[in-house]
Coordinates of C-alpha atoms and ligand atoms in Angstrom, one line a residue:
X11 CA -55.3 -11.1 -31.1
X12 CA -54.6 -7.5 -30.4
X13 CA -52.1 -6.1 -32.8
X14 CA -49.6 -3.9 -30.8
X15 CA -48.1 -0.7 -32.1
X16 CA -44.4 -0.6 -32.7
X17 CA -43.7 1.4 -29.6
X18 CA -45.5 -1.2 -27.5
X19 CA -43.5 -4.0 -29.0
X20 CA -40.3 -2.0 -28.4
X21 CA -41.3 -1.4 -24.8
X22 CA -41.9 -5.1 -24.4
X23 CA -38.5 -5.9 -25.7
X24 CA -36.8 -3.3 -23.6
X25 CA -38.5 -4.6 -20.5
X26 CA -37.5 -8.1 -21.4
X27 CA -33.9 -7.0 -21.9
X28 CA -33.9 -5.3 -18.6
X29 CA -34.7 -8.6 -16.9
X30 CA -31.7 -10.2 -18.7
X31 CA -29.5 -7.2 -17.8
X32 CA -30.5 -7.5 -14.1
X33 CA -29.6 -11.2 -14.1
X34 CA -26.3 -10.5 -15.8
X35 CA -25.4 -7.8 -13.3
X36 CA -26.2 -10.2 -10.5
X37 CA -23.8 -12.7 -12.0
X38 CA -21.1 -10.1 -12.2
X39 CA -21.5 -9.0 -8.6
X40 CA -21.6 -12.6 -7.4
X41 CA -18.5 -13.4 -9.4
X42 CA -16.7 -10.4 -7.8
X43 CA -17.7 -11.5 -4.4
X44 CA -16.6 -15.0 -5.1
X45 CA -13.2 -13.7 -6.3
X46 CA -12.8 -11.8 -3.0
X47 CA -13.5 -15.0 -1.1
X48 CA -10.8 -16.8 -3.2
X49 CA -8.3 -14.0 -2.6
X50 CA -8.9 -13.9 1.2
X51 CA -7.4 -17.4 1.8
X52 CA -3.8 -16.7 0.6
X53 CA -3.9 -13.4 2.5
X54 CA -4.8 -15.2 5.7
X55 CA -2.1 -17.8 5.1
X56 CA 0.5 -15.1 4.6
X57 CA -0.5 -13.6 7.9
X58 CA -0.1 -16.9 9.6
X59 CA 3.3 -17.3 8.0
X60 CA 4.4 -14.0 9.5
X61 CA 3.4 -15.2 12.9
X62 CA 5.4 -18.3 12.4
X63 CA 8.4 -16.3 11.4
X64 CA 8.3 -14.3 14.7
X65 CA 8.4 -17.6 16.5
X66 CA 11.2 -19.2 14.5
X67 CA 13.3 -16.1 14.7
X68 CA 13.0 -16.2 18.5
X69 CA 13.9 -19.8 18.6
X70 CA 17.0 -19.1 16.6
X71 CA 18.0 -16.3 19.0
X72 CA 17.5 -18.7 22.0
X73 CA 19.6 -21.4 20.3
X74 CA 22.5 -19.0 19.7
X75 CA 22.3 -17.5 23.2
X76 CA 22.3 -21.0 24.8
X77 CA 25.6 -21.7 22.9
X78 CA 27.1 -18.4 24.3
X79 CA 25.9 -19.3 27.8
X80 CA 27.6 -22.7 27.5
X81 CA 30.9 -21.1 26.5
X82 CA 30.9 -18.8 29.5
X83 CA 30.0 -21.7 31.7
X84 CA 32.9 -23.7 30.5
X85 CA 35.2 -20.7 30.9
X86 CA 34.1 -20.3 34.4
X87 CA 34.6 -24.0 35.1
X88 CA 38.1 -24.2 33.6
X89 CA 39.1 -21.1 35.6
X90 CA 37.7 -22.6 38.8
X91 CA 39.9 -25.7 38.1
X92 CA 43.0 -23.6 37.6
X93 CA 42.1 -21.7 40.8
X94 CA 42.5 -24.8 42.9
X95 CA 46.2 -25.2 41.8
X96 CA 47.2 -21.5 42.3
X97 CA 49.2 -20.6 45.4
X98 CA 50.1 -17.0 44.5
X99 CA 47.6 -14.6 46.1
X100 CA 47.8 -12.0 43.3
X101 CA 47.2 -14.5 40.5
X102 CA 44.5 -16.0 42.6
X103 CA 42.4 -12.8 42.9
X104 CA 43.0 -11.9 39.2
X105 CA 41.6 -15.3 38.2
X106 CA 38.8 -15.0 40.6
X107 CA 37.8 -11.6 39.0
X108 CA 37.9 -13.2 35.5
X109 CA 35.7 -16.0 36.8
X110 CA 33.3 -13.5 38.2
X111 CA 33.1 -11.7 34.8
X112 CA 32.4 -15.0 33.0
X113 CA 29.7 -15.8 35.6
X114 CA 28.0 -12.4 35.3
X115 CA 28.0 -12.7 31.5
X116 CA 26.4 -16.1 31.7
X117 CA 23.7 -14.9 34.1
X118 CA 22.9 -11.9 31.9
X119 CA 22.6 -14.2 28.9
X120 CA 20.4 -16.6 30.9
X121 CA 18.1 -13.8 31.8
X122 CA 17.8 -12.8 28.2
X123 CA 17.0 -16.5 27.3
X124 CA 14.3 -16.5 29.9
X125 CA 12.8 -13.4 28.4
X126 CA 13.0 -14.9 24.9
X127 CA 11.4 -18.0 26.1
X128 CA 8.5 -16.1 27.5
X129 CA 8.1 -14.3 24.2
X130 CA 8.4 -17.5 22.3
X131 CA 5.6 -19.1 24.3
X132 CA 3.4 -16.1 23.6
X133 CA 4.2 -16.2 19.9
X134 CA 3.5 -19.9 19.7
X135 CA 0.1 -19.4 21.4
X136 CA -0.7 -16.6 19.1
X137 CA 0.3 -18.7 16.1
X138 CA -1.8 -21.6 17.2
X139 CA -4.9 -19.6 17.9
X140 CA -4.5 -17.8 14.5
X141 CA -4.1 -21.2 12.8
X142 CA -7.3 -22.5 14.4
X143 CA -9.1 -19.4 13.3
X144 CA -7.8 -19.7 9.8
X145 CA -9.0 -23.3 9.5
X146 CA -12.5 -22.1 10.5
X147 CA -12.4 -19.2 8.1
X148 CA -11.2 -21.3 5.3
X149 CA -14.1 -23.7 5.8
X150 CA -16.5 -20.8 5.8
X151 CA -15.0 -19.3 2.6
X152 CA -15.1 -22.6 0.8
X153 CA -18.7 -23.1 1.8
X154 CA -19.6 -19.6 0.8
X155 CA -17.8 -20.0 -2.5
X156 CA -19.7 -23.1 -3.4
X157 CA -23.0 -21.4 -2.7
X158 CA -22.0 -18.5 -4.9
X159 CA -20.9 -20.8 -7.7
X160 CA -24.3 -22.6 -7.5
X161 CA -26.0 -19.2 -7.6
X162 CA -24.1 -18.2 -10.7
X163 CA -25.0 -21.5 -12.4
X164 CA -28.6 -21.0 -11.6
X165 CA -28.6 -17.4 -12.9
X166 CA -26.8 -18.5 -16.1
X167 CA -29.5 -21.1 -16.7
X168 CA -32.2 -18.5 -16.3
X169 CA -30.5 -16.3 -18.8
X170 CA -30.2 -19.1 -21.3
X171 CA -34.0 -19.7 -21.0
X172 CA -34.7 -16.0 -21.5
X173 CA -32.4 -15.7 -24.5
X174 CA -34.4 -18.4 -26.2
X175 CA -37.6 -16.5 -25.4
X176 CA -36.2 -13.2 -26.7
X177 CA -36.9 -14.1 -30.3
X178 CA -40.6 -13.9 -29.8
X179 CA -40.2 -10.3 -28.8
X180 CA -37.6 -9.2 -31.3
X181 CA -39.4 -10.9 -34.2
X182 CA -42.2 -8.4 -33.8
X183 CA -39.9 -5.4 -34.5
X184 CA -38.8 -4.4 -38.0
X185 CA -35.1 -5.0 -38.7
X186 CA -34.0 -1.4 -39.0
X187 CA -35.6 -0.5 -35.7
X188 CA -34.0 -3.5 -34.1
X189 CA -30.6 -2.4 -35.3
X190 CA -31.2 1.2 -33.9
X191 CA -32.2 -0.3 -30.6
X192 CA -29.3 -2.7 -30.4
X193 CA -26.9 0.2 -30.9
X194 CA -28.5 2.3 -28.2
X195 CA -29.3 -0.2 -25.5
X196 CA -25.8 -0.4 -24.0
X197 CA -25.5 3.4 -23.6
X198 CA -28.8 4.2 -21.8
X199 CA -30.9 2.4 -19.2
X200 CA -34.2 3.7 -20.7
X201 CA -34.0 3.5 -24.5
X202 CA -37.7 4.2 -25.0
X203 CA -39.5 7.0 -23.1
X204 CA -42.9 8.6 -23.4
X205 CA -43.5 12.2 -24.5
X206 CA -45.0 14.1 -21.6
X207 CA -46.2 17.7 -21.9
X208 CA -44.8 17.9 -25.4
X209 CA -41.2 17.0 -24.3
X210 CA -39.0 14.0 -24.2
X211 CA -39.5 12.7 -20.6
X212 CA -35.8 11.8 -20.3
X213 CA -34.0 15.0 -21.5
X214 CA -37.0 17.4 -21.5
X215 CA -36.2 18.5 -25.1
X216 CA -39.4 19.9 -26.7
X217 CA -40.8 17.7 -29.4
X218 CA -41.5 19.5 -32.7
X219 CA -45.2 19.9 -33.5
X220 CA -45.0 17.8 -36.6
X221 CA -43.2 15.1 -34.7
X222 CA -45.8 15.1 -32.0
X223 CA -48.5 14.5 -34.6
X224 CA -46.6 11.5 -35.9
X225 CA -46.2 10.1 -32.4
X226 CA -49.8 10.6 -31.7
X227 CA -50.5 8.3 -34.6
X228 CA -48.7 5.5 -32.7
X229 CA -45.4 6.2 -34.4
X230 CA -42.0 6.0 -32.9
X231 CA -39.3 8.7 -33.4
X232 CA -35.9 9.3 -32.0
X233 CA -35.6 12.3 -29.7
X234 CA -33.7 15.0 -31.6
X235 CA -31.6 15.7 -28.5
X236 CA -30.8 12.4 -26.7
X237 CA -31.8 10.0 -29.5
X238 CA -33.9 7.8 -27.2
X239 CA -37.0 6.4 -28.8
X240 CA -40.1 8.5 -28.2
X241 CA -43.7 7.4 -28.1
X242 CA -46.9 8.9 -27.1
X243 CA -49.5 7.3 -24.8
X244 CA -52.3 9.5 -23.7
X245 CA -53.1 7.3 -20.6
X246 CA -49.5 7.1 -19.5
X247 CA -49.1 10.9 -19.9
X248 CA -52.2 11.5 -17.8
X249 CA -51.0 9.3 -15.0
X250 CA -47.5 10.7 -15.1
X251 CA -48.8 14.2 -14.9
X252 CA -51.1 13.3 -12.0
X253 CA -48.3 11.7 -10.1
X254 CA -46.3 14.9 -10.6
X255 CA -48.8 17.4 -9.3
Ligands
ZN329 ZN1 -34.5 13.2 -25.3

C-alpha cells in the first residue's frame, strides 16, 4: 500500500467534503424551489377570489337597481290609475309629467342594469376560465412538488452514505490538523492549495524560504496571509505553470 503524505490525505478529505457540500447545496436549492411552489397556490387562489369579488359586487348592484326600477314602475302604474279618474286638465298634465319622470328614471336604471349584466357575464367568464387554469396549475405544482420531495429524499440518502464513508478519510489525518481544517472549511471553498512559483496560489503571498523547504519535504503549513493549507507538488506546479503560459 502506498503511504500518502499528509497533504495528499488532506486533499482527499477536502475533495470528499466538496462532494457532500455539492449535494447539500442541491438540497437547499431544491427546498427553496419547492417552497416557491407551495407559496404559489395560495397566491393563485387569492387572485381567483378577487375575480369572484368583482362578480359578486356587480350582482349586488344589479339587485339593488332592480329594486329601484320596480319602485319607479309602481309609481308610474299608480299615477296612471289616478290619471284615469282625473277630469281637471291642469291636474291631468301635471300628473302626466310626473309619470313621464318616473318612466324616464326607470328606463335609465334599466339601461344601467343591462350594462351591468354585460359586465357581469364578462366577469363570470373570466372567473371561470381563471378557475380552470388554477385547477391545472395546482395539479402541475403538486406533481412538481412531489418530484422535488423525492429528489430531496434521494440526495439525503446519498449524503448519509457519504457521511459513513467520511471516517475512512478523516481517520488518516492527525487530530490537530483535522481540528484546524474543520475550523477553516466553512469559510473558504479551497482550504488546501499548492504553492506555485514560490507563492500561495490562492492569495499570491510569497512563501518564506524556510517554509518552502519544509513544504518540499511533503509538509503542510498554513499560509501566513490567508491561512489556507499549503503543500508543494512539483508535478502539479509544472502543469499549472504550463497551463498559464
Ligand atoms: Zn494564502
